[in-house]
mmCIF file of C-alpha atoms in Angstrom:
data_model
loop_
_atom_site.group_PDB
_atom_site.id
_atom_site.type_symbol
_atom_site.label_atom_id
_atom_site.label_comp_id
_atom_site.label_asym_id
_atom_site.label_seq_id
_atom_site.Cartn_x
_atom_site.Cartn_y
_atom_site.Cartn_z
ATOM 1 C CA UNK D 1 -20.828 -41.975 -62.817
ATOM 2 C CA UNK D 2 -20.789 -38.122 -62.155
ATOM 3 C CA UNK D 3 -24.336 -36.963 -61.039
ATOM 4 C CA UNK D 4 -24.868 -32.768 -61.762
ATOM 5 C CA UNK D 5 -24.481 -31.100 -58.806
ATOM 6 C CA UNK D 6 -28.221 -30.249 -58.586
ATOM 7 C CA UNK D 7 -29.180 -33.842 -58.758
ATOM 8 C CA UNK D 8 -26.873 -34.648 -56.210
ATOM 9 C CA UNK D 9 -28.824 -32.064 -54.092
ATOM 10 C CA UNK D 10 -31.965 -32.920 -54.663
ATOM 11 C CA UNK D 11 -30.845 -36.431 -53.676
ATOM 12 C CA UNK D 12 -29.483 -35.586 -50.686
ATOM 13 C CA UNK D 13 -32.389 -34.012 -49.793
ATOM 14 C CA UNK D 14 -34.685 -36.899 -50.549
ATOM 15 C CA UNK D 15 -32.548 -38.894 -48.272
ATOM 16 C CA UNK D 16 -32.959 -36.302 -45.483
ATOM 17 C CA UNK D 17 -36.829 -35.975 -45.620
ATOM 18 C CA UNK D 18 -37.209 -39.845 -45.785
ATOM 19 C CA UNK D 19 -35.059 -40.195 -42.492
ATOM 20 C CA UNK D 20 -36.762 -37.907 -40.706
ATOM 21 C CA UNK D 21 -40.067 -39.391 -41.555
ATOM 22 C CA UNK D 22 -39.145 -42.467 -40.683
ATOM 23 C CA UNK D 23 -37.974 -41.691 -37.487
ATOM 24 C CA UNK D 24 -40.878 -41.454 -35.703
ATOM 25 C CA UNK D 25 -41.693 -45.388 -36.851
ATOM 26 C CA UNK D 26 -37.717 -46.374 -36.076
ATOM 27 C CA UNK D 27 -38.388 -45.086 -32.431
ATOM 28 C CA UNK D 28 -41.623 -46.951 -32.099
ATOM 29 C CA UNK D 29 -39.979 -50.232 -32.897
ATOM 30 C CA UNK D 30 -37.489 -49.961 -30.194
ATOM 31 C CA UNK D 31 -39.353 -48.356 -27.590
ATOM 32 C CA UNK D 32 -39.397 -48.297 -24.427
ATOM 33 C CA UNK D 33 -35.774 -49.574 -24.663
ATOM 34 C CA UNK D 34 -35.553 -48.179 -20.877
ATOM 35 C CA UNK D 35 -37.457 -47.154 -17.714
ATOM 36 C CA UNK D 36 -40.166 -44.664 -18.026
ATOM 37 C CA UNK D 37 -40.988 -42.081 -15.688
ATOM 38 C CA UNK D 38 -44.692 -41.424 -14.402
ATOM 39 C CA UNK D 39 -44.612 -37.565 -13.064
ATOM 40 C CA UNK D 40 -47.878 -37.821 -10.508
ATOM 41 C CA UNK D 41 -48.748 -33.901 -9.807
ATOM 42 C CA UNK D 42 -50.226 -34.224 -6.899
ATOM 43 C CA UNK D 43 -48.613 -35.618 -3.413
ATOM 44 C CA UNK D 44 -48.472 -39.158 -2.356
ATOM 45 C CA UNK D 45 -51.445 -41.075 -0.741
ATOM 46 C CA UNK D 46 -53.811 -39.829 -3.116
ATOM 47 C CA UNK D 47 -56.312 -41.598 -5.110
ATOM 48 C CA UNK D 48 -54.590 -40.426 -8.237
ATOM 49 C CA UNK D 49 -51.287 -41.685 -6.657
ATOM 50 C CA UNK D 50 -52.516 -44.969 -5.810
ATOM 51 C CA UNK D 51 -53.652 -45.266 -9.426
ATOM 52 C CA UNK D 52 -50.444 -44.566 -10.691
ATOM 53 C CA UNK D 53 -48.773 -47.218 -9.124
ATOM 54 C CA UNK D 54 -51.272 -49.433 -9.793
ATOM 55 C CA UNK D 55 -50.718 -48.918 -13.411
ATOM 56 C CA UNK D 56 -47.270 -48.557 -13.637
ATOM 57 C CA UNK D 57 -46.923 -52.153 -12.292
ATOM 58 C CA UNK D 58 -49.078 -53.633 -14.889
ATOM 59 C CA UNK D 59 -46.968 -51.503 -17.787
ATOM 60 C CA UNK D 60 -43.837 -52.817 -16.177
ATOM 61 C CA UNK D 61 -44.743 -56.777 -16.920
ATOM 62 C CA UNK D 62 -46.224 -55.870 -20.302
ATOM 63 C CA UNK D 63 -43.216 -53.899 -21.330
ATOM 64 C CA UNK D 64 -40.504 -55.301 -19.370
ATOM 65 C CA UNK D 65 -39.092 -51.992 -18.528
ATOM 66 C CA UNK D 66 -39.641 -50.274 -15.448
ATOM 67 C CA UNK D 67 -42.164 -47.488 -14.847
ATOM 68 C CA UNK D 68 -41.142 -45.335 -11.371
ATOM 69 C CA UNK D 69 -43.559 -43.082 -10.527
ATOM 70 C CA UNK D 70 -42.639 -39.585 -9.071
ATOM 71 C CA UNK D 71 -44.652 -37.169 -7.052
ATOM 72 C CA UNK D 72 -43.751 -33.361 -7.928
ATOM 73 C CA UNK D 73 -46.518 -31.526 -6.091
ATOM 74 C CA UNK D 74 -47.729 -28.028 -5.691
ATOM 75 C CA UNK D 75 -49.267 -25.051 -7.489
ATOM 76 C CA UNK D 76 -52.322 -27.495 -8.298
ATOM 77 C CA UNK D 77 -50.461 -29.270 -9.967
ATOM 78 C CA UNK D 78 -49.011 -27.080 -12.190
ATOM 79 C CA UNK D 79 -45.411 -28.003 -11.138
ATOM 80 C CA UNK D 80 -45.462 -31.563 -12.456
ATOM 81 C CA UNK D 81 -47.065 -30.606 -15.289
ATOM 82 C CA UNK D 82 -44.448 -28.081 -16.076
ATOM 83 C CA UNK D 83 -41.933 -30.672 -15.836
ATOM 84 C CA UNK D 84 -43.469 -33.124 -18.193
ATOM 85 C CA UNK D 85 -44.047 -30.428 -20.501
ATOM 86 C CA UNK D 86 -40.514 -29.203 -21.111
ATOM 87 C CA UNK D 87 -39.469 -33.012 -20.695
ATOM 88 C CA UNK D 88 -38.263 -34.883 -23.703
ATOM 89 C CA UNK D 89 -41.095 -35.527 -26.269
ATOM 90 C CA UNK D 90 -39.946 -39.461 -26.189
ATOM 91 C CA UNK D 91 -42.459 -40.975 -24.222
ATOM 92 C CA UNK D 92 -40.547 -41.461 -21.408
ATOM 93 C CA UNK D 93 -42.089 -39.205 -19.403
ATOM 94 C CA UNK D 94 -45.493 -39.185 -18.498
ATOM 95 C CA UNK D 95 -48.083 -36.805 -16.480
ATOM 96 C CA UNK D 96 -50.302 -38.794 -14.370
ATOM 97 C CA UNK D 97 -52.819 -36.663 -12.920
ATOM 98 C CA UNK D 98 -56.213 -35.146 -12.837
ATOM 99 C CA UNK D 99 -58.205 -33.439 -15.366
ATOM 100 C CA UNK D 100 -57.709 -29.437 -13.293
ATOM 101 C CA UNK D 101 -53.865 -28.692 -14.234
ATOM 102 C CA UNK D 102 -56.090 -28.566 -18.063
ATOM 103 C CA UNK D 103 -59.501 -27.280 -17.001
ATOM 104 C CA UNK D 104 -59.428 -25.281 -13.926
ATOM 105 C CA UNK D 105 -55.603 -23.745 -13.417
ATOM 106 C CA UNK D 106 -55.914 -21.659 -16.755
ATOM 107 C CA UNK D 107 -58.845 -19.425 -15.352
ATOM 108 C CA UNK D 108 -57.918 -19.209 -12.248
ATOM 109 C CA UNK D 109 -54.093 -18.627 -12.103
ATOM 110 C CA UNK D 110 -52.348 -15.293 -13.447
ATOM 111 C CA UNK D 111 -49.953 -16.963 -15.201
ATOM 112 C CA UNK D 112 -49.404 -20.186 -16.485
ATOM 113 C CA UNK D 113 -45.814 -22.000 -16.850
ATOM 114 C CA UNK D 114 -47.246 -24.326 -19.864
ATOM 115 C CA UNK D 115 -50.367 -23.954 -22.141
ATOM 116 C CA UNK D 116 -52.681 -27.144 -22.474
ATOM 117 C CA UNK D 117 -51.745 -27.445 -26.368
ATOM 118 C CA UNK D 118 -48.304 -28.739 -25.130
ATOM 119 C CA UNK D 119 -49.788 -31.754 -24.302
ATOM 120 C CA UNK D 120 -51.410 -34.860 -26.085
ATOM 121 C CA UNK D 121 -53.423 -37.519 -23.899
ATOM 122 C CA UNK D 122 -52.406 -40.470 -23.860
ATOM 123 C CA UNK D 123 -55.928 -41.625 -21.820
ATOM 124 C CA UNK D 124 -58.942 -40.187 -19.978
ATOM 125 C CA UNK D 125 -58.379 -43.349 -17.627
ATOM 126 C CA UNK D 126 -60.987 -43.285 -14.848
ATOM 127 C CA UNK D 127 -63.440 -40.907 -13.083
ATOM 128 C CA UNK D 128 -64.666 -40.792 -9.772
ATOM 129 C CA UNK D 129 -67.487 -38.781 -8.226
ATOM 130 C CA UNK D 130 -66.420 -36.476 -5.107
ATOM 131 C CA UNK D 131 -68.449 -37.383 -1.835
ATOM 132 C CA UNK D 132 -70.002 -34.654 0.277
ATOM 133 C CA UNK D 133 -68.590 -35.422 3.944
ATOM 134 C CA UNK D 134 -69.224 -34.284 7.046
ATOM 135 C CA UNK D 135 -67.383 -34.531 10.797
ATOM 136 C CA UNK D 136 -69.665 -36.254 12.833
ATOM 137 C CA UNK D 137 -69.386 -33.899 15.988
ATOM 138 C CA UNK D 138 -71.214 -30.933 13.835
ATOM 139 C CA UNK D 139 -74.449 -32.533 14.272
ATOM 140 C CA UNK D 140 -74.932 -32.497 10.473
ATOM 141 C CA UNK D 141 -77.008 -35.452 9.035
ATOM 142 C CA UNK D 142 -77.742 -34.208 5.848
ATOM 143 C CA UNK D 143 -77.297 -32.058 2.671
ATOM 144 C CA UNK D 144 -80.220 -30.000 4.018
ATOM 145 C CA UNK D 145 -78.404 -29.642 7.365
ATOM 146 C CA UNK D 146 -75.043 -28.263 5.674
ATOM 147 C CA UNK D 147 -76.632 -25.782 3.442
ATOM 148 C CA UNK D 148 -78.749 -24.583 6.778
ATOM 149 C CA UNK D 149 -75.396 -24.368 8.576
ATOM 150 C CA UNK D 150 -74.451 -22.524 5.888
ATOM 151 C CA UNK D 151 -77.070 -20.049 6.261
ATOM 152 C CA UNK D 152 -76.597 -19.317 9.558
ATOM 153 C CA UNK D 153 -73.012 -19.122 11.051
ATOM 154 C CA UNK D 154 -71.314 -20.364 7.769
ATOM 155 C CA UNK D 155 -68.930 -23.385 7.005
ATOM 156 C CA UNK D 156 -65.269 -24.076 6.881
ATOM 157 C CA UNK D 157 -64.221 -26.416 3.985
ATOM 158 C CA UNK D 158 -61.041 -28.299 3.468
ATOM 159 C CA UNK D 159 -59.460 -29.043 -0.124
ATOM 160 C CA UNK D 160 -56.589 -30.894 -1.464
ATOM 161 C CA UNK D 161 -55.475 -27.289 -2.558
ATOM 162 C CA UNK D 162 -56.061 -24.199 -4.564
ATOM 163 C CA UNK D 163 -57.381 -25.330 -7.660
ATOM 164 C CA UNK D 164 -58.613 -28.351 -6.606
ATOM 165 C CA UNK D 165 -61.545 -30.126 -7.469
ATOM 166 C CA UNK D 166 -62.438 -29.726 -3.704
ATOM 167 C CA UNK D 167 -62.138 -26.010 -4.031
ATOM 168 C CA UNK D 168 -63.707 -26.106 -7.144
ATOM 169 C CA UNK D 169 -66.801 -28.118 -5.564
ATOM 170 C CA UNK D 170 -67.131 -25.535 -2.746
ATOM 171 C CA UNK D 171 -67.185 -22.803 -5.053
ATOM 172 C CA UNK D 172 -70.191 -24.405 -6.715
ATOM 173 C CA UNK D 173 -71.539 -25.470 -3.820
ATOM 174 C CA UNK D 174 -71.546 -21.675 -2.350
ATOM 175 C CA UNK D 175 -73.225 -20.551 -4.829
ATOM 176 C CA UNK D 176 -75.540 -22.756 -6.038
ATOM 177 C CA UNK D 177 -77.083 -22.743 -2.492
ATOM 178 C CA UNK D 178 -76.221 -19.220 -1.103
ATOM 179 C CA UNK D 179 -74.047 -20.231 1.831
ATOM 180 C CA UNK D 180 -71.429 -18.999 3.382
ATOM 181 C CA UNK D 181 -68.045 -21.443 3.162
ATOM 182 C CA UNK D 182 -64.725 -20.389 4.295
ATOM 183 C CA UNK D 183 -62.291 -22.410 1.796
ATOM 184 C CA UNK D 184 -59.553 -24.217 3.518
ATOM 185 C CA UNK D 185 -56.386 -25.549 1.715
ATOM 186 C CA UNK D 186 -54.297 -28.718 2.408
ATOM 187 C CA UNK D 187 -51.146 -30.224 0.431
ATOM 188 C CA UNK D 188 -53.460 -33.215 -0.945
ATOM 189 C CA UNK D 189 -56.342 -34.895 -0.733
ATOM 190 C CA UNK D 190 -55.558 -37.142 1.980
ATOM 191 C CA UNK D 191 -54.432 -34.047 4.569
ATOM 192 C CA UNK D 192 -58.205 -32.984 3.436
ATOM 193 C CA UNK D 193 -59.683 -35.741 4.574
ATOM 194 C CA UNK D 194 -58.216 -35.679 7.801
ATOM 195 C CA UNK D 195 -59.129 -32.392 8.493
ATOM 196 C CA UNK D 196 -62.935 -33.273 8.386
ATOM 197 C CA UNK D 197 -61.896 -36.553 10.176
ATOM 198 C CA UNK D 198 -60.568 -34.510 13.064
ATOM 199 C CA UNK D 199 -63.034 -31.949 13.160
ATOM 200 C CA UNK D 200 -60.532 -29.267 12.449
ATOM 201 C CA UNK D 201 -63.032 -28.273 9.251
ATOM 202 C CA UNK D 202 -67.523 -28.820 9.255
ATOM 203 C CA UNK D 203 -66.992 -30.711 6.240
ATOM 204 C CA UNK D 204 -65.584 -31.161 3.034
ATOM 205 C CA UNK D 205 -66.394 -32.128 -0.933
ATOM 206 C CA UNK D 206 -64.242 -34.633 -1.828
ATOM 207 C CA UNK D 207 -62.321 -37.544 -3.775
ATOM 208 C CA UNK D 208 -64.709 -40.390 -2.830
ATOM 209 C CA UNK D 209 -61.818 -43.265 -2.496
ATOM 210 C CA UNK D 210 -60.100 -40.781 0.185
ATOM 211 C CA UNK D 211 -63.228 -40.623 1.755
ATOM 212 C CA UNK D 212 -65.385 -44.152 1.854
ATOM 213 C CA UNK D 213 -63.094 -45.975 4.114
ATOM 214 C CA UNK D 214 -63.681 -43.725 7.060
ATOM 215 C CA UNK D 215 -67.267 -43.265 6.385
ATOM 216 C CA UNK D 216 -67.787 -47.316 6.411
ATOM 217 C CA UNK D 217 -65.911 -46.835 9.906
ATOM 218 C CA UNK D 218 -68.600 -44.227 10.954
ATOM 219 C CA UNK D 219 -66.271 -41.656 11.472
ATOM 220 C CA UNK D 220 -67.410 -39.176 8.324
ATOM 221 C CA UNK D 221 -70.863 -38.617 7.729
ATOM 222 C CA UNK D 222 -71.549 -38.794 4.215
ATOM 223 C CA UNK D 223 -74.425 -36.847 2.820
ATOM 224 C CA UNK D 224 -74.329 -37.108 -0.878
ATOM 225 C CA UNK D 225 -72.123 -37.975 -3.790
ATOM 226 C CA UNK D 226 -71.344 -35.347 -6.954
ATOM 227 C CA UNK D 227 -71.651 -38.595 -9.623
ATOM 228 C CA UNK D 228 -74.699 -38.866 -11.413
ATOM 229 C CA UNK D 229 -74.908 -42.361 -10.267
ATOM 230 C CA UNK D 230 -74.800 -43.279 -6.243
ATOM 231 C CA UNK D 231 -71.647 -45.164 -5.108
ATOM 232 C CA UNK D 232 -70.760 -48.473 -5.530
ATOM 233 C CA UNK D 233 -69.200 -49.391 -2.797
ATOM 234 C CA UNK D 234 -71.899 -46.486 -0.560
ATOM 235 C CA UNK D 235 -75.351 -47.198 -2.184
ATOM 236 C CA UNK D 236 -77.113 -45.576 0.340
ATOM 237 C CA UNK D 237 -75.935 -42.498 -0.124
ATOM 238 C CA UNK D 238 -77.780 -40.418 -2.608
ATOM 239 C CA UNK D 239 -76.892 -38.471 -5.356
ATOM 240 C CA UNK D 240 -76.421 -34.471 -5.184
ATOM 241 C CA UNK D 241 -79.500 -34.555 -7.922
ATOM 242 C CA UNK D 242 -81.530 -36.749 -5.639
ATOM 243 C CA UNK D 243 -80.236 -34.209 -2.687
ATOM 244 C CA UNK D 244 -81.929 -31.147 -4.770
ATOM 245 C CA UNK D 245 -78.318 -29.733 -5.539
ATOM 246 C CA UNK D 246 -78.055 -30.746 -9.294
ATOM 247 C CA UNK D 247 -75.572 -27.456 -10.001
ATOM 248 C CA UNK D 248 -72.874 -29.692 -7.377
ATOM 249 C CA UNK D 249 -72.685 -32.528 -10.377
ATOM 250 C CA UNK D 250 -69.461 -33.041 -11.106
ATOM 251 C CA UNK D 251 -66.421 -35.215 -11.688
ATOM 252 C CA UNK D 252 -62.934 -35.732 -11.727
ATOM 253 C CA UNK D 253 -60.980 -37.073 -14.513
ATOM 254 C CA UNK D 254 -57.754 -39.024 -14.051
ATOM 255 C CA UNK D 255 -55.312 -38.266 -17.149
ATOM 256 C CA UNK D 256 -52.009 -39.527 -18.549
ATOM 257 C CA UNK D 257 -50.531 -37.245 -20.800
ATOM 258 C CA UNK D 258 -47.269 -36.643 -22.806
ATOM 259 C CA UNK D 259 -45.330 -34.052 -24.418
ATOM 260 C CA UNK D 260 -47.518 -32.849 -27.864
ATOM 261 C CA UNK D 261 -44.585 -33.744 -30.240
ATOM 262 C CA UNK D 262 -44.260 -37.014 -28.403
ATOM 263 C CA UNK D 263 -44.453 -39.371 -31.985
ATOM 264 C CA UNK D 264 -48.504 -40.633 -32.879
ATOM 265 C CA UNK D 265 -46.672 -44.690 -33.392
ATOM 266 C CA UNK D 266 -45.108 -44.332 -29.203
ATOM 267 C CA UNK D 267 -49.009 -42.555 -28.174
ATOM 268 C CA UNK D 268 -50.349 -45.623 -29.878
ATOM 269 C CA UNK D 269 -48.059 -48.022 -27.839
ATOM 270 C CA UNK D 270 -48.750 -46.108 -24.717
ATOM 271 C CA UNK D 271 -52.721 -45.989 -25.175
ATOM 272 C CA UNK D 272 -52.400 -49.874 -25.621
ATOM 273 C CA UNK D 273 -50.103 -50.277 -22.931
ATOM 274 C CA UNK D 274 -52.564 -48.505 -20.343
ATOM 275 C CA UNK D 275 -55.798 -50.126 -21.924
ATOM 276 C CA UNK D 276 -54.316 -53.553 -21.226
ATOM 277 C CA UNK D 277 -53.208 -52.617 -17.380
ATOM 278 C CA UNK D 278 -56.883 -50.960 -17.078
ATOM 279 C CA UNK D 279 -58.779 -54.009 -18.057
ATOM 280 C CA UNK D 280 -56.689 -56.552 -16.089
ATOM 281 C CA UNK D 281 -59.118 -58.341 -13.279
ATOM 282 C CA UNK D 282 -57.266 -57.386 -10.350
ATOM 283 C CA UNK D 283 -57.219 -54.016 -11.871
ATOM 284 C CA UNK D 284 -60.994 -53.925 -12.324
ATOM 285 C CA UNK D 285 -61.334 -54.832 -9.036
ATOM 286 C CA UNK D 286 -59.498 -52.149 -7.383
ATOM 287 C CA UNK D 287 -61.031 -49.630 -9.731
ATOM 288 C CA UNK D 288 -64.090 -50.835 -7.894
ATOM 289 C CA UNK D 289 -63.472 -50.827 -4.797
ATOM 290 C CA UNK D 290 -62.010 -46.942 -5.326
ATOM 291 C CA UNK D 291 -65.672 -45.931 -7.041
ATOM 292 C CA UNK D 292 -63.484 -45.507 -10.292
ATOM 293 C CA UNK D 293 -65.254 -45.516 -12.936
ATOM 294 C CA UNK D 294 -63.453 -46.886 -16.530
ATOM 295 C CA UNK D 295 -63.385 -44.283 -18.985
ATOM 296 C CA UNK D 296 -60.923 -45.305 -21.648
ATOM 297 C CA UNK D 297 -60.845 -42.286 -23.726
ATOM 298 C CA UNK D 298 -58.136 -42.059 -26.402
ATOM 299 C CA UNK D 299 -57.534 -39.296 -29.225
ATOM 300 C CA UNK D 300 -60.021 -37.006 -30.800
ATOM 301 C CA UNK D 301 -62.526 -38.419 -28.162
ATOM 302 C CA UNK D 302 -59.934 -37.599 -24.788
ATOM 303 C CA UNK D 303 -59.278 -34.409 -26.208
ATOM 304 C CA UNK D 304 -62.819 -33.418 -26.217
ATOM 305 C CA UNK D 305 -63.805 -34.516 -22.971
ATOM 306 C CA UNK D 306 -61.381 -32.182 -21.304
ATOM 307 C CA UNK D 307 -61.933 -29.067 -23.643
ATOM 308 C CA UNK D 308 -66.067 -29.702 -23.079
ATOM 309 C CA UNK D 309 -65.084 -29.751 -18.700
ATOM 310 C CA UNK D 310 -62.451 -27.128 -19.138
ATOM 311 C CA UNK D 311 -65.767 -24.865 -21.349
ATOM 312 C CA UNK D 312 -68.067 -25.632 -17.833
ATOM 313 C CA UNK D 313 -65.236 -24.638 -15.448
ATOM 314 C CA UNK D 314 -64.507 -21.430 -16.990
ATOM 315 C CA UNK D 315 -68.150 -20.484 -17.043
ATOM 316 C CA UNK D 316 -68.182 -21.885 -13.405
ATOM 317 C CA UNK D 317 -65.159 -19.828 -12.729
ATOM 318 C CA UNK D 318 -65.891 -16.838 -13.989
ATOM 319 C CA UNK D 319 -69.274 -16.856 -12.430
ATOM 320 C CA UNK D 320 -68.324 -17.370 -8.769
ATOM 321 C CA UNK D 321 -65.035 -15.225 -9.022
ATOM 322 C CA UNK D 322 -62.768 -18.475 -7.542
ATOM 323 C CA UNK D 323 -59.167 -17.516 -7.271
ATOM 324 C CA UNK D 324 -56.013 -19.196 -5.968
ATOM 325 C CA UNK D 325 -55.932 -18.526 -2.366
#
């Protein structure tokens, strides 16, 4: 039978627009069909790296595929996040990171090498309280001590970076309580810690996990944490509210995100994927003994959580005049 040419057309087109619709669902059924790649933007021995790992190993028994996770620091994390965002939209690579490459790097960087609309999240995972520390030799016992310190001669500050929640924190922290603080940069969180370990900075606002094991060892003096509920695993130590510094209440949110045109059917298998490895025991437990806090936040409900932080930190931002150093 000879079909008009039109018809034949019109055909061919339905066929077209039917494939392409049901790609998305074909893709979903097979994947992951081979190892994924988590794309960590910040450097190794972190508390975000350490979570990574964590996860990835749990993913890797519930897909049978491997997940290798990558650290591509630098630039607050905008480097990483550039990669994953011009990386195939296949789920096959993910970002695994903190909420500032979204909320803070925008407003405080001239120019950006991706926009936050080229990304979906997969999960808000986790999020952790930072923990005001101080180096024992200062002679600082207190959040009333630090802010008189930094009346006087002035502090010096360490970071995991420009852009960091650290720097973030000290920018809020200045002023909030009129001080003087000289920000100091490190490549990570961990080099941070050190540096208020050694003495090399007064003190430092900080990821808690990097922090609690050296203040259980007495070597840190902690003086309050930025959650709005005290520490876990450091009950003692009170609040930044209870401390009379409610404007230093903050936290930091640990993200996985993918490429925006990555297909909804692979986001779905993803957000399952990484609710599973998040709810294991042994994964609770280490959450725990981190002060991570489960968060669990998919779609509509993710996406707001970082716009409403991102709304804060420009206002923040704006108001203190933080730049990249």
């Amino acid at each position: 039978m000879n079909l008009p040419r039109r018809t034949l057309s019109y055909f061919s087109l339905a066929l077209c627009l039917a494939a392409s619709m049901s790609a998305p669902a074909v893709h979903a059924q097979t994947y992951p069909s081979k190892a994924i790649r988590f794309v960590n933007n910040f450097p190794a021995g972190g508390p975000s790296d350490f979570l990574a790992r964590t996860v990835a190993e749990a993913i890797t028994v519930n897909f049978k595929q491997p997940v290798v996770t990558e650290n591509k620091a630098g630039a607050g994390g905008n480097i990483g996040a550039d990669l994953v965002a011009k990386s195939p939209a296949d789920g096959y690579t993910v970002l695994f990171g903190i909420d500032t490459a979204f909320t803070v790097n925008p407003f405080i960087y001239k120019s950006m090498p991706f926009k936050p609309s080229d990304f979906k999240p997969i999960m808000v995972m986790v999020s952790s309280g930072l923990l005001v520390g101080a180096y024992p030799g200062s002679g600082i016992k207190s959040l009333k001590d630090l802010i008189a310190q930094g009346k006087g001669k002035g502090l010096n500050f360490s970071s995991g970076g420009s852009g960091s929640p650290g720097h973030l924190a000290s920018e809020i922290f200045m002023d909030a309580a009129d001080i003087k603080i000289q920000h100091v940069p490190y490549k990570g969180n961990t080099p941070a810690v050190l540096a208020v370990l050694s003495g090399e900075v007064d003190a430092g606002v900080l990821a808690t996990p990097g922090m609690l094991p050296h203040v259980k060892a007495g070597k840190i003096t902690a003086l309050a944490v930025t959650s709005r509920q005290r520490s876990r695993s450091a009950p003692e130590v009170p609040t930044v509210l209870e401390a009379g510094l409610k404007e230093l209440e903050l936290e930091v949110l640990y993200v996985a995100m993918v490429p925006a045109a990555t297909p909804e059917p692979v986001i779905q298998l993803l957000q399952k994927a990484f609710t599973d490895a998040l709810k294991r025991p042994d994964t609770q437990a280490q959450l725990a003994s981190m002060d991570l806090f489960y968060e669990g936040l998919i779609g509509p409900e993710a996406s707001k959580r970082i716009s409403d932080l991102s709304q804060r930190y420009e206002r923040i931002i704006k108001s203190t005049g933080m730049k990249v150093e």
